[in-house]
PDB file of C-alpha atoms in Angstrom:
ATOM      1  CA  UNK A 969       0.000   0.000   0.000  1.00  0.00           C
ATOM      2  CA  UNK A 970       1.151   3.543  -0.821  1.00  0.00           C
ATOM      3  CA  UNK A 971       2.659   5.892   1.988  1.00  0.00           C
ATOM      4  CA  UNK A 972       0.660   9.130   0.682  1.00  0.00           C
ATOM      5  CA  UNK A 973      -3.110   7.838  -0.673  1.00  0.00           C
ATOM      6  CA  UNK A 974      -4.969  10.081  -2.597  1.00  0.00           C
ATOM      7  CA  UNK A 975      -8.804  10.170  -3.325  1.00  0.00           C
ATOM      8  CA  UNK A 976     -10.119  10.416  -6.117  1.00  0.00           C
ATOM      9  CA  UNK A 977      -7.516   9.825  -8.150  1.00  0.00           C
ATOM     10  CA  UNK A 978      -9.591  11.083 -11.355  1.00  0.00           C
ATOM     11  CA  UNK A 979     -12.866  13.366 -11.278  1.00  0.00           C
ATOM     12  CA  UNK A 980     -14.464  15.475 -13.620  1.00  0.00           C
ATOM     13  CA  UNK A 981     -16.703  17.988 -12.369  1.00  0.00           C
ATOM     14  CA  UNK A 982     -18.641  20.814 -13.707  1.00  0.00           C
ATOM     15  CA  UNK A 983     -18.172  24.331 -13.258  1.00  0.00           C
ATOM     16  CA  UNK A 984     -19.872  25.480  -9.460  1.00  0.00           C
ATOM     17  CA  UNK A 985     -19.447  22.547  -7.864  1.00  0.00           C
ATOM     18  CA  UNK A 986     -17.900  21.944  -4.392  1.00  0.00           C
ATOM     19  CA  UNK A 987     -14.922  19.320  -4.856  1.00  0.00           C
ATOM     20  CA  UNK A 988     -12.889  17.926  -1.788  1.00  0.00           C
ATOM     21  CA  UNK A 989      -9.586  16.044  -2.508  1.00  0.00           C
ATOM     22  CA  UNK A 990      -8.323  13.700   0.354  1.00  0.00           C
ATOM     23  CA  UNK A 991      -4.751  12.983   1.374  1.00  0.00           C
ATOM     24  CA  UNK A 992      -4.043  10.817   3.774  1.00  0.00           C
ATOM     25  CA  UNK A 993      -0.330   9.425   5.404  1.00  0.00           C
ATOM     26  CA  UNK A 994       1.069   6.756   7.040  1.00  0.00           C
ATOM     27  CA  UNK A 995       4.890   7.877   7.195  1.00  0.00           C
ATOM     28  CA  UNK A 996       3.908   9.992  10.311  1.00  0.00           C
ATOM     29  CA  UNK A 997       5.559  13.011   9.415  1.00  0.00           C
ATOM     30  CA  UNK A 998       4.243  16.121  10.729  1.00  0.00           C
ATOM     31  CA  UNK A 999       4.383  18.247   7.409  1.00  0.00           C
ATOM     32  CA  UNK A1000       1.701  18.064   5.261  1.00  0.00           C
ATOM     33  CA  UNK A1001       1.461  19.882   1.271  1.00  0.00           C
ATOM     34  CA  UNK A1002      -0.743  20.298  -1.704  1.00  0.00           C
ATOM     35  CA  UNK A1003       0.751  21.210  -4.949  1.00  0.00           C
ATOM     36  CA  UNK A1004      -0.784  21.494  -8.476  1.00  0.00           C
ATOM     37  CA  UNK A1005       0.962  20.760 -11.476  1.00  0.00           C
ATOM     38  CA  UNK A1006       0.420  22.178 -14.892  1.00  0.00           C
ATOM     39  CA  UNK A1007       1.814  21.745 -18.243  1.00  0.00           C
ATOM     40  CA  UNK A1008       4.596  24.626 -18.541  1.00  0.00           C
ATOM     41  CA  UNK A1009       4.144  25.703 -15.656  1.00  0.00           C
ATOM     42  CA  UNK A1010       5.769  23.072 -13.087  1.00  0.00           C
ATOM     43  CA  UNK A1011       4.773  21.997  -9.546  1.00  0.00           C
ATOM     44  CA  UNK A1012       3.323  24.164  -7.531  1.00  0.00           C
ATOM     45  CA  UNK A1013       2.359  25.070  -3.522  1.00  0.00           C
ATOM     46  CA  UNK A1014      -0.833  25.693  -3.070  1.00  0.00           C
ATOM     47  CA  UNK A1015      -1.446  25.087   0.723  1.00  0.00           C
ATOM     48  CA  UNK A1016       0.719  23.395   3.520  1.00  0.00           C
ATOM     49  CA  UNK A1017       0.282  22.542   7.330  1.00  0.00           C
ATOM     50  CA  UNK A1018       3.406  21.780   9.873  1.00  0.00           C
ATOM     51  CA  UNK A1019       1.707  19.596  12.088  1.00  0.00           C
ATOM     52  CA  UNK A1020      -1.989  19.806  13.222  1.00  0.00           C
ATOM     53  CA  UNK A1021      -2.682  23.271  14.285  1.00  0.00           C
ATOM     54  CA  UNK A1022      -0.570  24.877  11.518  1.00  0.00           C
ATOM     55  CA  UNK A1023      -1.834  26.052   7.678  1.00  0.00           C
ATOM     56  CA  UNK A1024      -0.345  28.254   5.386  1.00  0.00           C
ATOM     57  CA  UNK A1025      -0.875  29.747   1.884  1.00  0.00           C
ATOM     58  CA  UNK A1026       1.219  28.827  -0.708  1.00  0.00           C
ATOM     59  CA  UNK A1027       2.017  31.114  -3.791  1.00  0.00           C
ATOM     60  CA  UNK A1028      -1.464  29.902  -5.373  1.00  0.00           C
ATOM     61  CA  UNK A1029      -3.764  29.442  -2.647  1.00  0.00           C
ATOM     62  CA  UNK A1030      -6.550  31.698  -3.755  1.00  0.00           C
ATOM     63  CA  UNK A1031      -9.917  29.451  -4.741  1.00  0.00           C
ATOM     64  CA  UNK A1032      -9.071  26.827  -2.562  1.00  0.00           C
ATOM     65  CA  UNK A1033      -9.010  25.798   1.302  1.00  0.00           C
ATOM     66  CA  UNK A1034      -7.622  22.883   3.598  1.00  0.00           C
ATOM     67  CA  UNK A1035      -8.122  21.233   6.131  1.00  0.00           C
ATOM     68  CA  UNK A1036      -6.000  19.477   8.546  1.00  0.00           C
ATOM     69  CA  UNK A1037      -7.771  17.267  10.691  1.00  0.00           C
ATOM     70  CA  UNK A1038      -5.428  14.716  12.237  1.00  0.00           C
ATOM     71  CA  UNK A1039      -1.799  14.437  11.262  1.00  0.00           C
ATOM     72  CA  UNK A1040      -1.774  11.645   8.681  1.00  0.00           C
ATOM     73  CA  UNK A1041      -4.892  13.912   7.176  1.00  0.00           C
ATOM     74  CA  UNK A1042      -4.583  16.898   4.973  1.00  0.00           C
ATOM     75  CA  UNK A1043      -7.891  17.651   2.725  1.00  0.00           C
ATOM     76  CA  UNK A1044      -7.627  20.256  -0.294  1.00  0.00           C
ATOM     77  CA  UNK A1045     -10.975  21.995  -0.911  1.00  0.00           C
ATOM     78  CA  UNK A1046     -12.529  24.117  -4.131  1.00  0.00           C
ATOM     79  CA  UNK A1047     -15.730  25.712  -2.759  1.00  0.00           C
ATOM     80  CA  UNK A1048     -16.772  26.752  -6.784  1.00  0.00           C
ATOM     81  CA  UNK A1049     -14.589  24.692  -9.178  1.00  0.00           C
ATOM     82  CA  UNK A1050     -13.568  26.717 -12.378  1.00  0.00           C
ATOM     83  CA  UNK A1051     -12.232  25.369 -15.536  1.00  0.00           C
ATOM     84  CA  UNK A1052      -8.931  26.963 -14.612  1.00  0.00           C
ATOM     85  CA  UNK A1053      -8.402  24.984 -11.554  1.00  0.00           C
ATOM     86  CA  UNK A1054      -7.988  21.847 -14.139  1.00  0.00           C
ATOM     87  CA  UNK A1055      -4.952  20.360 -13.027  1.00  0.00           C
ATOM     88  CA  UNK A1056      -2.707  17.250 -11.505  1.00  0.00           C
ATOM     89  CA  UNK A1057      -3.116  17.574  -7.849  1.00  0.00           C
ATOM     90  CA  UNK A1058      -0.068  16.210  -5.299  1.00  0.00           C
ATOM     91  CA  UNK A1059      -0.664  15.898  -1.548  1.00  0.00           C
ATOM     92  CA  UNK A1060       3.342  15.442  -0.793  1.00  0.00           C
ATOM     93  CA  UNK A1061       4.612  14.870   2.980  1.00  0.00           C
ATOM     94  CA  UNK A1062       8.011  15.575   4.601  1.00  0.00           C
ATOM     95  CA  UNK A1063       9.803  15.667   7.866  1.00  0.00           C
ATOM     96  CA  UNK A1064      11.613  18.903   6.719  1.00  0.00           C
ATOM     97  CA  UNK A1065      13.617  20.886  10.025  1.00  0.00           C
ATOM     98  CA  UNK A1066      13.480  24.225  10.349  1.00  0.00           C
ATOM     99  CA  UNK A1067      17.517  24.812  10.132  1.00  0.00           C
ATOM    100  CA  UNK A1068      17.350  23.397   6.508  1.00  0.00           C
ATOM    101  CA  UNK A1069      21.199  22.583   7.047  1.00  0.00           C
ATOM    102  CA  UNK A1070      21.199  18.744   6.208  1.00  0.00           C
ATOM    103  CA  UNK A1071      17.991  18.108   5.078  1.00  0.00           C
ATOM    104  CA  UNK A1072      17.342  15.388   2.644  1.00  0.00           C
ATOM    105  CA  UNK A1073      14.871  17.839   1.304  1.00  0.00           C
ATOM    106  CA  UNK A1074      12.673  14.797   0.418  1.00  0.00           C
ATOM    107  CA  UNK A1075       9.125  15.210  -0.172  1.00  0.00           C
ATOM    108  CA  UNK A1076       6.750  11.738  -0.566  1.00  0.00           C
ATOM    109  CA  UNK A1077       4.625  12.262  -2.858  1.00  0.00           C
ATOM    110  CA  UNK A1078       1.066  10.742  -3.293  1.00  0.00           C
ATOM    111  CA  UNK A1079      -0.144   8.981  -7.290  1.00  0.00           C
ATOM    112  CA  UNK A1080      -1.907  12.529  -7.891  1.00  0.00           C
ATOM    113  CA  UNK A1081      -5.373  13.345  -8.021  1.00  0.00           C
ATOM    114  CA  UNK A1082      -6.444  14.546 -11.795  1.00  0.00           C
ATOM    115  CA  UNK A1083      -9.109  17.276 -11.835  1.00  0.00           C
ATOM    116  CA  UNK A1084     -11.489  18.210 -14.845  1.00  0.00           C
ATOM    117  CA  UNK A1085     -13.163  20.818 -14.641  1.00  0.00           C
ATOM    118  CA  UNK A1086     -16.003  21.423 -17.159  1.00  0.00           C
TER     119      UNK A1086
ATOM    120  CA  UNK B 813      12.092  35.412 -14.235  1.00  0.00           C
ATOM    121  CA  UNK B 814      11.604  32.479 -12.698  1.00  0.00           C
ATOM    122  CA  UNK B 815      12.538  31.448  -9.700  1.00  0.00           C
ATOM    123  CA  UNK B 816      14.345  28.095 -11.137  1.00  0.00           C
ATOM    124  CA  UNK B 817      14.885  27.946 -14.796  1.00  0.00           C
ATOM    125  CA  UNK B 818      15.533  24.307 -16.860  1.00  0.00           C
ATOM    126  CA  UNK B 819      15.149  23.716 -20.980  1.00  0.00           C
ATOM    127  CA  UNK B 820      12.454  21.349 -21.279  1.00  0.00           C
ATOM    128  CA  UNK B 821      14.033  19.799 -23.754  1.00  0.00           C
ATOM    129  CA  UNK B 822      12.881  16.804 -25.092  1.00  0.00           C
ATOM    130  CA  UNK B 823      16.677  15.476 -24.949  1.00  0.00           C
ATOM    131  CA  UNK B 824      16.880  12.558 -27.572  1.00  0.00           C
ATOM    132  CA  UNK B 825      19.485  10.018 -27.050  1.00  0.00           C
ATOM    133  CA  UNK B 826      20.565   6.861 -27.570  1.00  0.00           C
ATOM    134  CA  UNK B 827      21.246   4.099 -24.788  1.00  0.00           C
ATOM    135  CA  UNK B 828      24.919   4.159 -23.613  1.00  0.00           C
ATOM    136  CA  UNK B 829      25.334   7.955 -24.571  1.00  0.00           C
ATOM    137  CA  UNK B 830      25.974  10.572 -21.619  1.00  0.00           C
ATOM    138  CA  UNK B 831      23.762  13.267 -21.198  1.00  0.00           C
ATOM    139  CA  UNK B 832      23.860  16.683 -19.082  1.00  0.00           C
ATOM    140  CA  UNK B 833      21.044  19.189 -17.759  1.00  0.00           C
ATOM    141  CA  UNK B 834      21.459  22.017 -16.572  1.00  0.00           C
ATOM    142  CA  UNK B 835      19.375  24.343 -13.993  1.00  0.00           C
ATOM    143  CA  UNK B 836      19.789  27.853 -12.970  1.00  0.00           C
ATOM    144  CA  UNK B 837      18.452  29.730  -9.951  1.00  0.00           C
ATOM    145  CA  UNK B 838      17.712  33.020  -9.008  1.00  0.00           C
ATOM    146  CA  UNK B 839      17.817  33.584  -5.155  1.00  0.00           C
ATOM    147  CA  UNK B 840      21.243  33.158  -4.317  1.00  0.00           C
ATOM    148  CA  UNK B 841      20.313  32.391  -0.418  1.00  0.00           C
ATOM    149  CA  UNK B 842      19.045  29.319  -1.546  1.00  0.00           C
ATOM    150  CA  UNK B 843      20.306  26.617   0.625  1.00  0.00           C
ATOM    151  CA  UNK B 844      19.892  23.208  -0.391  1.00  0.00           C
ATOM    152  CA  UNK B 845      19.595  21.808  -4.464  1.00  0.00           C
ATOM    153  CA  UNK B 846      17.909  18.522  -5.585  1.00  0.00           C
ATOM    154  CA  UNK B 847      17.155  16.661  -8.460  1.00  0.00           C
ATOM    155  CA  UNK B 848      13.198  14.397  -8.901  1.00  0.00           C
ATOM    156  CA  UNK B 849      12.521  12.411 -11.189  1.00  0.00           C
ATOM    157  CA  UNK B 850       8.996  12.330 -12.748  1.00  0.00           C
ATOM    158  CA  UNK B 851       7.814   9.469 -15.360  1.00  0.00           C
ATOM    159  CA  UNK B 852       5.091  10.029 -17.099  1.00  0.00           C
ATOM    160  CA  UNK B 853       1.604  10.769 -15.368  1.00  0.00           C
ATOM    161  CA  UNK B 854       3.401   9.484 -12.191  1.00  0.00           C
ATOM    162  CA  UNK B 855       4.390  11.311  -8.790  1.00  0.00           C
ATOM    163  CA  UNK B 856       8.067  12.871  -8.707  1.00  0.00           C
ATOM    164  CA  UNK B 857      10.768  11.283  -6.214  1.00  0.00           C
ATOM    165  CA  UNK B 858      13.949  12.334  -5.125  1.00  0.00           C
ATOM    166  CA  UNK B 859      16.871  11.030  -7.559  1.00  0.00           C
ATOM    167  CA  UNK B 860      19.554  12.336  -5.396  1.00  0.00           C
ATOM    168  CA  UNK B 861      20.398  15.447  -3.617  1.00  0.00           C
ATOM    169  CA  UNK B 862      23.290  18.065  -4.840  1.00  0.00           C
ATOM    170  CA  UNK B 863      26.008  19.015  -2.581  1.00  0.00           C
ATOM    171  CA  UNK B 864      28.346  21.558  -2.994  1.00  0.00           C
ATOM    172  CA  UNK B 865      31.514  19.261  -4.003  1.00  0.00           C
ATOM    173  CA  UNK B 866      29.282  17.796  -6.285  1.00  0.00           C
ATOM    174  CA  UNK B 867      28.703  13.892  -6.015  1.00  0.00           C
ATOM    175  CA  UNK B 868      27.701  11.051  -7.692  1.00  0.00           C
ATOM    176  CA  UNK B 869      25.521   7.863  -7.347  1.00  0.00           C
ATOM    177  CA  UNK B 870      26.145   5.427  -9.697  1.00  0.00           C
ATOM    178  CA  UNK B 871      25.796   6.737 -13.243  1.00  0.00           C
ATOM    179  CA  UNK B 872      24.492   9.876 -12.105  1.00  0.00           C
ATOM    180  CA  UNK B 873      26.486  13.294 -11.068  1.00  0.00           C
ATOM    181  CA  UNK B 874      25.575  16.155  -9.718  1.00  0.00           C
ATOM    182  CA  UNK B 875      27.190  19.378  -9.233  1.00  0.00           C
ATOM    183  CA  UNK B 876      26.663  22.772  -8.077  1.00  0.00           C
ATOM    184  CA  UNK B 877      28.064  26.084  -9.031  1.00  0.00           C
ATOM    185  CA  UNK B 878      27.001  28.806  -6.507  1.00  0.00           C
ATOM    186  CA  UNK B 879      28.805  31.683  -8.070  1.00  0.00           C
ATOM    187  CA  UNK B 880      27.259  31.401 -11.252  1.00  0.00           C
ATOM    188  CA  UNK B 881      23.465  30.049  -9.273  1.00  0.00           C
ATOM    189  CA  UNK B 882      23.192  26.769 -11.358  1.00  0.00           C
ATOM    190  CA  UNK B 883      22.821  22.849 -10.986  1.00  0.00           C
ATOM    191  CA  UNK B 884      23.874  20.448 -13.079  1.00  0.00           C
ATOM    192  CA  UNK B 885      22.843  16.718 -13.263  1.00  0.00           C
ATOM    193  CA  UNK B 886      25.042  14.097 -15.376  1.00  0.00           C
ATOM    194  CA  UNK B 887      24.028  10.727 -16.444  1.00  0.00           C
ATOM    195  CA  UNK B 888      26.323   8.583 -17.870  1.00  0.00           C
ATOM    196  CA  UNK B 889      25.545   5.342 -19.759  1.00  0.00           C
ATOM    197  CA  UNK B 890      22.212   6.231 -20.493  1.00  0.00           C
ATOM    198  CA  UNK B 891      19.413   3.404 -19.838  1.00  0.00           C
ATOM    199  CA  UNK B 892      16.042   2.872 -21.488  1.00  0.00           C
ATOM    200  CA  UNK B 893      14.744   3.339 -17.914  1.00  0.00           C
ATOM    201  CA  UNK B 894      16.073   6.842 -17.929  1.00  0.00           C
ATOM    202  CA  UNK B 895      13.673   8.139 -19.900  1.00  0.00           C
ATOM    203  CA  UNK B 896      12.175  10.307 -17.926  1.00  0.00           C
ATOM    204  CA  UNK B 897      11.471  14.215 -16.949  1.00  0.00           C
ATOM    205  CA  UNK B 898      14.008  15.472 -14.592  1.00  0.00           C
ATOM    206  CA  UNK B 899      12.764  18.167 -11.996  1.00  0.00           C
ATOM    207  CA  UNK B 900      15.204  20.667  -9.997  1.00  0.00           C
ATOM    208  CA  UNK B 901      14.519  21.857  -6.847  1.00  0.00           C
ATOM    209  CA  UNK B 902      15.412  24.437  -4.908  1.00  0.00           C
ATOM    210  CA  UNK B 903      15.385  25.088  -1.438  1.00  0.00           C
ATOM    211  CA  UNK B 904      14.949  28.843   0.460  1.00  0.00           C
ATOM    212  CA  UNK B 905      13.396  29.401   3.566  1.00  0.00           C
ATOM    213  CA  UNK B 906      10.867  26.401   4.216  1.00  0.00           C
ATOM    214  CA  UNK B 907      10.149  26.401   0.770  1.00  0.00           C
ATOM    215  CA  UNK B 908      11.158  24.264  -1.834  1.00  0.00           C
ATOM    216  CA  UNK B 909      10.619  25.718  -5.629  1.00  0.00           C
ATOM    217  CA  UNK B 910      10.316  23.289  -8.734  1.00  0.00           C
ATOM    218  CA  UNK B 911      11.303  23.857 -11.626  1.00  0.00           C
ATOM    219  CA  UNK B 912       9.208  23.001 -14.723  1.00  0.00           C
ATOM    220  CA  UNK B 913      11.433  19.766 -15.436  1.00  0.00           C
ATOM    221  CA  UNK B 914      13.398  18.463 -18.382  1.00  0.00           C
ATOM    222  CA  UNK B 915      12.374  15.784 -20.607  1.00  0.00           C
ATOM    223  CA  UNK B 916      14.667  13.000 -21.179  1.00  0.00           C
ATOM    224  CA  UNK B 917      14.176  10.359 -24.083  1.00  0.00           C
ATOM    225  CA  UNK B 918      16.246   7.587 -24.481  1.00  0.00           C
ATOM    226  CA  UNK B 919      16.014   5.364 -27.778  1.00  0.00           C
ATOM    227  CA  UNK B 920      17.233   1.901 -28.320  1.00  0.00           C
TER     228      UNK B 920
END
């Protein structure tokens, strides 16, 4: 079984709609992401947590929420999908330090979660 | 300009040649440089990390130039299993910035 398990791992959805991706972990690290990926464009941070009581915005965090509601959990939400927002979506994990010195700098990745959005 | 720059390539070779890509970055506090692989449609994993006296792991090289803010991964030897996109990474302040990736082909 994977580490980092994604759900859905497809879904096509119309324009409007409320659409909640799931991540959850079993490599207990504390440090939670969601990334997008786009053709051209790379990988990139949308939201990420620390451990439980900790969320931040990444660089494209506007149109979408999280929530982090144990520490193997990490949900990615679009309250009104838009055609835009048509993407690959990672939920990555890490047990990252703050000093950075050292750091494997590894991130485990989940199989993705592809988005259509009609 | 972006924060990590690679040439998407598609890189064409053929098995048993030696290929080089190259990545440049534009914060120069960066602290810590990587290289992911990505196959197709898959999730990326770290390859290997890049140190500042450059190193190797098996056919691969890596090697870092901070004066002139670029990466460079070497693979030597190439294998059909190669084929792959090649992602750098970058790493500031709790962050770690992607770059798009390069494309790597190898033909029999």
């Amino acid at each position: 079984d994977a580490d980092v398990t994604q759900t859905p791992r497809n879904r096509i959805t119309k324009t409007g709609k409320r659409i909640m991706l799931e991540c959850s972990q079993t490599k207990g690290h504390d440090r939670m992401y969601w990334y997008r990926q786009d053709p051209g464009l790379g990988l990139r941070l949308i939201y990420y947590s620390f451990d439980v009581k900790d969320i931040n915005k990444g660089e494209i965090s506007d149109g979408y929420s999280v929530s982090r509601q144990a520490q193997a959990k990490f949900s990615l939400s679009l309250e009104s999908a838009i055609p835009n927002q048509t993407a690959l979506y990672f939920c990555a994990t890490s047990d990252l330090r703050y000093s950075g010195q050292g750091s494997t700098g590894e991130l485990f990745f989940g199989e993705g979660s592809r988005l259509t959005v009609l | 300009r972006k924060e990590v720059e690679q040439d998407p390539g598609p890189f064409n070779v053929p098995e048993g040649a030696t290929v080089a890509f190259n990545c440049t970055y534009s914060n120069s506090a960066s602290q810590s440089f990587f290289w992911y692989r990505q196959d197709c449609r898959k999730e990326p994993k770290l390859l290997m990390s890049v140190y500042s006296s450059g190193n190797e792991d098996g056919r691969f090289t890596a090697q870092l130039n901070r004066a002139s803010q670029y990466i460079s991964l070497l693979i030597r030897d190439s294998k059909l299993s190669d084929s792959a996109t090649y992602l750098c990474v970058v790493k500031g302040f709790q962050k770690l910035v992607f770059g798009t990736g390069t494309r790597l082909l190898v033909s029999p």
